[in-house]
mmCIF file of C-alpha atoms in Angstrom:
data_model
loop_
_atom_site.group_PDB
_atom_site.id
_atom_site.type_symbol
_atom_site.label_atom_id
_atom_site.label_comp_id
_atom_site.label_asym_id
_atom_site.label_seq_id
_atom_site.Cartn_x
_atom_site.Cartn_y
_atom_site.Cartn_z
ATOM 1 C CA UNK A 1 -65.787 -84.689 55.255
ATOM 2 C CA UNK A 2 -69.236 -85.849 54.241
ATOM 3 C CA UNK A 3 -71.769 -86.798 56.971
ATOM 4 C CA UNK A 4 -73.053 -89.913 56.274
ATOM 5 C CA UNK A 5 -73.754 -91.320 59.827
ATOM 6 C CA UNK A 6 -74.493 -95.079 59.995
ATOM 7 C CA UNK A 7 -77.979 -96.243 59.847
ATOM 8 C CA UNK A 8 -78.735 -99.444 62.122
ATOM 9 C CA UNK A 9 -82.113 -101.004 62.464
ATOM 10 C CA UNK A 10 -83.247 -104.003 64.042
ATOM 11 C CA UNK A 11 -86.757 -105.625 63.053
ATOM 12 C CA UNK A 12 -88.466 -108.679 63.237
ATOM 13 C CA UNK A 13 -91.835 -108.415 63.633
ATOM 14 C CA UNK A 14 -93.862 -111.981 64.480
ATOM 15 C CA UNK A 15 -95.502 -112.231 61.435
ATOM 16 C CA UNK A 16 -92.636 -112.462 59.704
ATOM 17 C CA UNK A 17 -91.564 -115.697 61.452
ATOM 18 C CA UNK A 18 -95.209 -116.792 60.497
ATOM 19 C CA UNK A 19 -94.841 -116.076 56.693
ATOM 20 C CA UNK A 20 -91.781 -117.974 56.425
ATOM 21 C CA UNK A 21 -93.555 -120.862 57.527
ATOM 22 C CA UNK A 22 -96.872 -120.283 55.575
ATOM 23 C CA UNK A 23 -94.854 -120.289 52.256
ATOM 24 C CA UNK A 24 -93.009 -123.439 52.971
ATOM 25 C CA UNK A 25 -96.979 -125.078 53.683
ATOM 26 C CA UNK A 26 -98.070 -123.836 50.233
ATOM 27 C CA UNK A 27 -95.319 -123.717 48.249
ATOM 28 C CA UNK A 28 -95.916 -127.434 47.080
ATOM 29 C CA UNK A 29 -99.117 -126.067 45.831
ATOM 30 C CA UNK A 30 -97.964 -123.642 43.088
ATOM 31 C CA UNK A 31 -95.756 -124.498 39.753
ATOM 32 C CA UNK A 32 -93.524 -121.457 39.663
ATOM 33 C CA UNK A 33 -92.537 -118.248 42.233
ATOM 34 C CA UNK A 34 -92.521 -114.929 41.166
ATOM 35 C CA UNK A 35 -89.505 -113.320 43.125
ATOM 36 C CA UNK A 36 -90.582 -109.282 43.304
ATOM 37 C CA UNK A 37 -88.454 -107.035 44.070
ATOM 38 C CA UNK A 38 -87.777 -103.109 43.769
ATOM 39 C CA UNK A 39 -85.924 -101.925 40.779
ATOM 40 C CA UNK A 40 -84.387 -99.105 42.809
ATOM 41 C CA UNK A 41 -82.994 -101.997 44.985
ATOM 42 C CA UNK A 42 -82.430 -104.565 43.837
ATOM 43 C CA UNK A 43 -80.057 -106.354 45.419
ATOM 44 C CA UNK A 44 -81.173 -105.203 49.420
ATOM 45 C CA UNK A 45 -85.149 -105.947 48.830
ATOM 46 C CA UNK A 46 -84.016 -109.384 47.767
ATOM 47 C CA UNK A 47 -84.285 -112.293 50.255
ATOM 48 C CA UNK A 48 -82.001 -114.482 51.044
ATOM 49 C CA UNK A 49 -84.331 -116.810 52.855
ATOM 50 C CA UNK A 50 -86.652 -117.035 50.122
ATOM 51 C CA UNK A 51 -83.548 -118.519 47.736
ATOM 52 C CA UNK A 52 -83.442 -121.689 50.423
ATOM 53 C CA UNK A 53 -87.308 -122.143 50.922
ATOM 54 C CA UNK A 54 -88.382 -122.133 47.561
ATOM 55 C CA UNK A 55 -85.335 -124.576 46.841
ATOM 56 C CA UNK A 56 -85.723 -125.814 42.892
ATOM 57 C CA UNK A 57 -89.093 -124.325 42.197
ATOM 58 C CA UNK A 58 -89.501 -122.856 38.630
ATOM 59 C CA UNK A 59 -88.774 -118.774 39.690
ATOM 60 C CA UNK A 60 -89.155 -115.566 37.808
ATOM 61 C CA UNK A 61 -87.375 -112.378 39.207
ATOM 62 C CA UNK A 62 -89.780 -109.073 38.603
ATOM 63 C CA UNK A 63 -88.266 -105.574 39.168
ATOM 64 C CA UNK A 64 -91.456 -103.596 40.240
ATOM 65 C CA UNK A 65 -91.618 -99.937 40.308
ATOM 66 C CA UNK A 66 -89.044 -99.847 37.690
ATOM 67 C CA UNK A 67 -90.570 -96.367 36.214
ATOM 68 C CA UNK A 68 -89.013 -94.912 39.606
ATOM 69 C CA UNK A 69 -84.965 -96.389 38.819
ATOM 70 C CA UNK A 70 -82.511 -95.236 36.343
ATOM 71 C CA UNK A 71 -83.427 -96.874 33.505
ATOM 72 C CA UNK A 72 -79.427 -97.732 31.670
ATOM 73 C CA UNK A 73 -79.516 -99.168 35.667
ATOM 74 C CA UNK A 74 -82.270 -101.233 34.757
ATOM 75 C CA UNK A 75 -81.131 -102.497 31.624
ATOM 76 C CA UNK A 76 -78.091 -103.447 33.322
ATOM 77 C CA UNK A 77 -79.652 -105.235 36.460
ATOM 78 C CA UNK A 78 -81.927 -107.574 33.641
ATOM 79 C CA UNK A 79 -79.189 -108.329 31.956
ATOM 80 C CA UNK A 80 -77.111 -109.255 35.092
ATOM 81 C CA UNK A 81 -80.196 -111.581 36.294
ATOM 82 C CA UNK A 82 -80.263 -113.310 33.226
ATOM 83 C CA UNK A 83 -76.387 -114.019 33.495
ATOM 84 C CA UNK A 84 -77.772 -115.716 36.393
ATOM 85 C CA UNK A 85 -79.436 -117.617 34.366
ATOM 86 C CA UNK A 86 -82.795 -116.703 35.881
ATOM 87 C CA UNK A 87 -85.766 -115.117 33.879
ATOM 88 C CA UNK A 88 -86.580 -111.523 34.504
ATOM 89 C CA UNK A 89 -88.700 -108.866 33.577
ATOM 90 C CA UNK A 90 -89.126 -104.969 34.125
ATOM 91 C CA UNK A 91 -92.404 -103.883 35.775
ATOM 92 C CA UNK A 92 -94.334 -100.796 36.785
ATOM 93 C CA UNK A 93 -97.205 -102.096 38.880
ATOM 94 C CA UNK A 94 -99.363 -98.655 38.981
ATOM 95 C CA UNK A 95 -99.282 -98.388 34.898
ATOM 96 C CA UNK A 96 -99.309 -102.250 34.128
ATOM 97 C CA UNK A 97 -96.432 -101.635 32.105
ATOM 98 C CA UNK A 98 -94.698 -105.177 31.894
ATOM 99 C CA UNK A 99 -97.216 -106.945 33.471
ATOM 100 C CA UNK A 100 -98.085 -108.908 30.424
ATOM 101 C CA UNK A 101 -94.984 -110.054 29.915
ATOM 102 C CA UNK A 102 -94.884 -111.355 33.279
ATOM 103 C CA UNK A 103 -98.072 -113.208 32.777
ATOM 104 C CA UNK A 104 -96.397 -114.917 29.920
ATOM 105 C CA UNK A 105 -93.527 -115.867 31.147
ATOM 106 C CA UNK A 106 -94.806 -117.357 34.034
ATOM 107 C CA UNK A 107 -97.301 -119.589 31.852
ATOM 108 C CA UNK A 108 -94.018 -120.521 30.379
ATOM 109 C CA UNK A 109 -91.873 -121.669 33.091
ATOM 110 C CA UNK A 110 -94.699 -123.838 33.850
ATOM 111 C CA UNK A 111 -95.169 -125.075 30.838
ATOM 112 C CA UNK A 112 -93.463 -128.852 31.327
ATOM 113 C CA UNK A 113 -95.435 -128.904 34.930
ATOM 114 C CA UNK A 114 -98.703 -128.594 32.612
ATOM 115 C CA UNK A 115 -97.758 -130.305 30.175
ATOM 116 C CA UNK A 116 -96.757 -133.560 32.233
ATOM 117 C CA UNK A 117 -100.188 -133.339 33.855
ATOM 118 C CA UNK A 118 -101.794 -134.219 30.659
ATOM 119 C CA UNK A 119 -99.311 -136.865 29.230
ATOM 120 C CA UNK A 120 -100.704 -138.382 32.870
ATOM 121 C CA UNK A 121 -104.341 -138.299 31.313
ATOM 122 C CA UNK A 122 -105.162 -135.041 33.547
ATOM 123 C CA UNK A 123 -107.111 -132.245 32.506
ATOM 124 C CA UNK A 124 -105.024 -128.638 31.550
ATOM 125 C CA UNK A 125 -105.211 -126.771 34.982
ATOM 126 C CA UNK A 126 -104.535 -123.050 35.795
ATOM 127 C CA UNK A 127 -101.106 -122.282 36.311
ATOM 128 C CA UNK A 128 -100.405 -122.008 39.814
ATOM 129 C CA UNK A 129 -98.027 -119.129 41.322
ATOM 130 C CA UNK A 130 -96.793 -117.558 44.469
ATOM 131 C CA UNK A 131 -96.267 -114.039 44.266
ATOM 132 C CA UNK A 132 -93.264 -112.982 46.919
ATOM 133 C CA UNK A 133 -91.227 -109.632 48.085
ATOM 134 C CA UNK A 134 -90.577 -108.037 51.050
ATOM 135 C CA UNK A 135 -93.206 -105.503 52.276
ATOM 136 C CA UNK A 136 -94.394 -102.262 50.421
ATOM 137 C CA UNK A 137 -92.828 -103.926 46.893
ATOM 138 C CA UNK A 138 -96.003 -103.928 45.045
ATOM 139 C CA UNK A 139 -97.589 -107.397 45.479
ATOM 140 C CA UNK A 140 -100.949 -105.858 46.087
ATOM 141 C CA UNK A 141 -100.779 -103.089 43.400
ATOM 142 C CA UNK A 142 -99.636 -105.524 40.876
ATOM 143 C CA UNK A 143 -102.183 -107.944 41.407
ATOM 144 C CA UNK A 144 -104.716 -105.007 41.252
ATOM 145 C CA UNK A 145 -103.133 -104.216 38.100
ATOM 146 C CA UNK A 146 -103.793 -107.724 36.794
ATOM 147 C CA UNK A 147 -106.783 -108.264 38.012
ATOM 148 C CA UNK A 148 -107.418 -104.988 36.217
ATOM 149 C CA UNK A 149 -109.750 -103.646 39.249
ATOM 150 C CA UNK A 150 -108.664 -103.004 43.061
ATOM 151 C CA UNK A 151 -110.230 -105.573 44.761
ATOM 152 C CA UNK A 152 -106.536 -106.567 47.140
ATOM 153 C CA UNK A 153 -106.567 -103.763 49.857
ATOM 154 C CA UNK A 154 -103.141 -102.352 49.135
ATOM 155 C CA UNK A 155 -101.820 -98.925 50.886
ATOM 156 C CA UNK A 156 -98.185 -97.262 50.753
ATOM 157 C CA UNK A 157 -96.626 -98.515 53.588
ATOM 158 C CA UNK A 158 -95.457 -102.046 55.212
ATOM 159 C CA UNK A 159 -97.147 -105.137 56.191
ATOM 160 C CA UNK A 160 -101.265 -103.927 55.204
ATOM 161 C CA UNK A 161 -101.491 -107.540 53.290
ATOM 162 C CA UNK A 162 -102.353 -110.348 55.894
ATOM 163 C CA UNK A 163 -103.199 -114.203 55.986
ATOM 164 C CA UNK A 164 -103.278 -115.813 52.278
ATOM 165 C CA UNK A 165 -105.752 -115.233 49.178
ATOM 166 C CA UNK A 166 -105.904 -117.961 45.572
ATOM 167 C CA UNK A 167 -106.654 -114.797 42.947
ATOM 168 C CA UNK A 168 -107.630 -115.768 39.719
ATOM 169 C CA UNK A 169 -105.884 -113.789 36.764
ATOM 170 C CA UNK A 170 -108.187 -114.481 33.829
ATOM 171 C CA UNK A 171 -108.210 -118.189 32.587
ATOM 172 C CA UNK A 172 -105.079 -119.452 33.083
ATOM 173 C CA UNK A 173 -103.455 -118.205 35.908
ATOM 174 C CA UNK A 174 -104.075 -118.138 39.401
ATOM 175 C CA UNK A 175 -101.822 -116.357 42.172
ATOM 176 C CA UNK A 176 -101.000 -116.790 46.134
ATOM 177 C CA UNK A 177 -100.692 -113.860 47.544
ATOM 178 C CA UNK A 178 -99.071 -113.930 50.920
ATOM 179 C CA UNK A 179 -97.587 -111.490 53.202
ATOM 180 C CA UNK A 180 -93.896 -109.795 52.782
ATOM 181 C CA UNK A 181 -91.101 -111.458 54.143
ATOM 182 C CA UNK A 182 -88.170 -109.665 55.589
ATOM 183 C CA UNK A 183 -84.650 -110.613 57.198
ATOM 184 C CA UNK A 184 -85.365 -110.529 61.023
ATOM 185 C CA UNK A 185 -82.097 -108.655 61.341
ATOM 186 C CA UNK A 186 -80.547 -105.881 59.176
ATOM 187 C CA UNK A 187 -76.900 -107.319 59.900
ATOM 188 C CA UNK A 188 -75.772 -104.254 56.927
ATOM 189 C CA UNK A 189 -76.278 -100.942 57.586
ATOM 190 C CA UNK A 190 -76.499 -100.048 54.063
ATOM 191 C CA UNK A 191 -79.297 -102.325 53.335
ATOM 192 C CA UNK A 192 -80.845 -100.757 56.153
ATOM 193 C CA UNK A 193 -80.626 -97.319 55.029
ATOM 194 C CA UNK A 194 -81.867 -98.463 51.474
ATOM 195 C CA UNK A 195 -84.831 -99.736 52.567
ATOM 196 C CA UNK A 196 -85.961 -97.092 55.093
ATOM 197 C CA UNK A 197 -85.703 -94.522 52.493
ATOM 198 C CA UNK A 198 -87.798 -96.898 49.791
ATOM 199 C CA UNK A 199 -90.344 -97.205 51.989
ATOM 200 C CA UNK A 200 -90.203 -101.193 52.646
ATOM 201 C CA UNK A 201 -89.603 -99.898 56.742
ATOM 202 C CA UNK A 202 -92.272 -98.595 58.728
ATOM 203 C CA UNK A 203 -91.384 -94.930 59.190
ATOM 204 C CA UNK A 204 -91.611 -95.214 63.124
ATOM 205 C CA UNK A 205 -89.089 -98.121 63.585
ATOM 206 C CA UNK A 206 -86.408 -96.181 62.043
ATOM 207 C CA UNK A 207 -84.385 -92.895 63.322
ATOM 208 C CA UNK A 208 -85.112 -90.264 60.464
ATOM 209 C CA UNK A 209 -83.071 -87.749 61.540
ATOM 210 C CA UNK A 210 -80.166 -90.400 60.785
ATOM 211 C CA UNK A 211 -81.359 -91.916 57.788
ATOM 212 C CA UNK A 212 -82.199 -88.565 56.173
ATOM 213 C CA UNK A 213 -78.468 -86.813 57.277
ATOM 214 C CA UNK A 214 -77.462 -89.992 54.957
ATOM 215 C CA UNK A 215 -79.813 -89.545 51.820
ATOM 216 C CA UNK A 216 -78.966 -85.833 52.091
ATOM 217 C CA UNK A 217 -74.928 -86.898 51.984
ATOM 218 C CA UNK A 218 -75.678 -89.443 48.858
ATOM 219 C CA UNK A 219 -78.277 -87.241 46.702
ATOM 220 C CA UNK A 220 -75.742 -84.392 46.988
ATOM 221 C CA UNK A 221 -72.559 -86.264 46.336
ATOM 222 C CA UNK A 222 -74.283 -87.972 43.383
ATOM 223 C CA UNK A 223 -77.462 -85.827 42.251
ATOM 224 C CA UNK A 224 -76.482 -81.770 43.558
ATOM 225 C CA UNK A 225 -78.175 -80.609 40.226
ATOM 226 C CA UNK A 226 -81.436 -82.853 40.621
ATOM 227 C CA UNK A 227 -81.493 -81.025 44.379
ATOM 228 C CA UNK A 228 -80.492 -77.752 43.117
ATOM 229 C CA UNK A 229 -83.179 -77.463 40.314
ATOM 230 C CA UNK A 230 -85.985 -79.064 42.102
ATOM 231 C CA UNK A 231 -85.567 -76.675 45.668
ATOM 232 C CA UNK A 232 -83.512 -73.811 43.477
ATOM 233 C CA UNK A 233 -80.669 -73.866 45.589
ATOM 234 C CA UNK A 234 -77.564 -71.633 44.502
ATOM 235 C CA UNK A 235 -74.101 -73.948 44.030
ATOM 236 C CA UNK A 236 -72.290 -75.007 45.619
ATOM 237 C CA UNK A 237 -74.286 -76.809 48.193
ATOM 238 C CA UNK A 238 -73.208 -77.248 51.949
ATOM 239 C CA UNK A 239 -71.376 -80.324 52.754
ATOM 240 C CA UNK A 240 -72.975 -80.499 56.508
ATOM 241 C CA UNK A 241 -76.548 -82.583 55.934
ATOM 242 C CA UNK A 242 -77.586 -80.324 58.641
ATOM 243 C CA UNK A 243 -77.236 -77.464 56.841
ATOM 244 C CA UNK A 244 -78.418 -78.336 53.918
ATOM 245 C CA UNK A 245 -81.788 -79.480 55.086
ATOM 246 C CA UNK A 246 -81.844 -75.960 56.668
ATOM 247 C CA UNK A 247 -81.567 -74.499 53.254
ATOM 248 C CA UNK A 248 -84.459 -76.721 52.022
ATOM 249 C CA UNK A 249 -86.270 -76.094 54.644
ATOM 250 C CA UNK A 250 -86.261 -72.240 54.305
ATOM 251 C CA UNK A 251 -87.058 -72.369 50.364
ATOM 252 C CA UNK A 252 -89.905 -75.030 51.476
ATOM 253 C CA UNK A 253 -91.173 -72.450 53.995
ATOM 254 C CA UNK A 254 -91.010 -75.002 56.610
ATOM 255 C CA UNK A 255 -90.419 -72.463 59.089
ATOM 256 C CA UNK A 256 -91.786 -72.456 62.948
ATOM 257 C CA UNK A 257 -92.718 -70.011 64.910
ATOM 258 C CA UNK A 258 -89.537 -67.321 65.708
ATOM 259 C CA UNK A 259 -88.590 -67.832 61.875
ATOM 260 C CA UNK A 260 -86.821 -71.675 63.402
ATOM 261 C CA UNK A 261 -86.472 -74.082 60.425
ATOM 262 C CA UNK A 262 -89.163 -76.859 60.969
ATOM 263 C CA UNK A 263 -86.238 -79.802 60.534
ATOM 264 C CA UNK A 264 -88.733 -82.481 60.682
ATOM 265 C CA UNK A 265 -90.944 -81.059 58.159
ATOM 266 C CA UNK A 266 -88.231 -80.803 55.377
ATOM 267 C CA UNK A 267 -87.623 -84.007 56.165
ATOM 268 C CA UNK A 268 -90.719 -85.803 55.174
ATOM 269 C CA UNK A 269 -91.221 -83.564 52.248
ATOM 270 C CA UNK A 270 -87.548 -84.286 51.080
ATOM 271 C CA UNK A 271 -88.574 -87.938 51.447
ATOM 272 C CA UNK A 272 -91.451 -88.137 50.075
ATOM 273 C CA UNK A 273 -90.252 -86.077 46.768
ATOM 274 C CA UNK A 274 -87.900 -88.488 46.527
ATOM 275 C CA UNK A 275 -90.047 -92.061 47.002
ATOM 276 C CA UNK A 276 -92.172 -90.355 44.836
ATOM 277 C CA UNK A 277 -89.996 -89.647 41.927
ATOM 278 C CA UNK A 278 -90.282 -86.204 41.837
ATOM 279 C CA UNK A 279 -86.465 -85.776 42.856
ATOM 280 C CA UNK A 280 -86.245 -88.121 39.628
ATOM 281 C CA UNK A 281 -85.561 -91.427 38.710
ATOM 282 C CA UNK A 282 -82.588 -93.343 41.441
ATOM 283 C CA UNK A 283 -81.386 -96.822 41.624
ATOM 284 C CA UNK A 284 -79.346 -97.608 44.965
ATOM 285 C CA UNK A 285 -77.841 -100.833 44.560
ATOM 286 C CA UNK A 286 -74.827 -101.714 42.092
ATOM 287 C CA UNK A 287 -74.209 -104.874 40.735
ATOM 288 C CA UNK A 288 -71.276 -106.491 42.866
#
């Protein structure tokens, strides 16, 4: 029997509701909406409320952190979005791969709007776009990459961006950065789990023990070879997540006085290596 406990997370900071109001207020100022998703969880990192808010505004889907996702599955996700009639690009905002394609697509999507202004005798202006996404999906890192300088405050934790700001990207693009928007409630425990392990949710607001037990079960079931190689384990791996955690903890020297395994230290190591790509590339969402 596989150890896969349900992970229930309920999280609604007040600034989320404020962010949604801000988006509605400023939507009329922009020509294009860039919806930034995590390529590892394209479904779980999407917010259905965004679709209602932006209505008929041109939208570009950007799959960020593609360097951390499984390439063949990212290819399938790109095809899936195109089949839905949505323009889409894959990005690695840390290295800049895909950022030029993103700017080009945004300018294309705003072409009709700018042409209409010119037809009315108004001088051409820069395309105005809004970047939307859940916390920690990489909005600030993307803007920094587009600017070529670290002028927008970033951190590898949710909720760092506050308020709004216009950012000029070259001559032809202006970005309105907004705080991330997330569901007020996680109705699907699977979604909550995926958001937790990829870092979209602050590590203090969920049960790390349950989340890591589930992650270890998923890794053992689907990526056992990666665990074996990374932590120098001898197969077969134990089916019980607690036993597997203890095994990895022992290999990594996570010991307390008396020779006991420091479970929490072992959990932090595994989670950090999962998020950073040291355990390989992962895509947790399947196309439905």
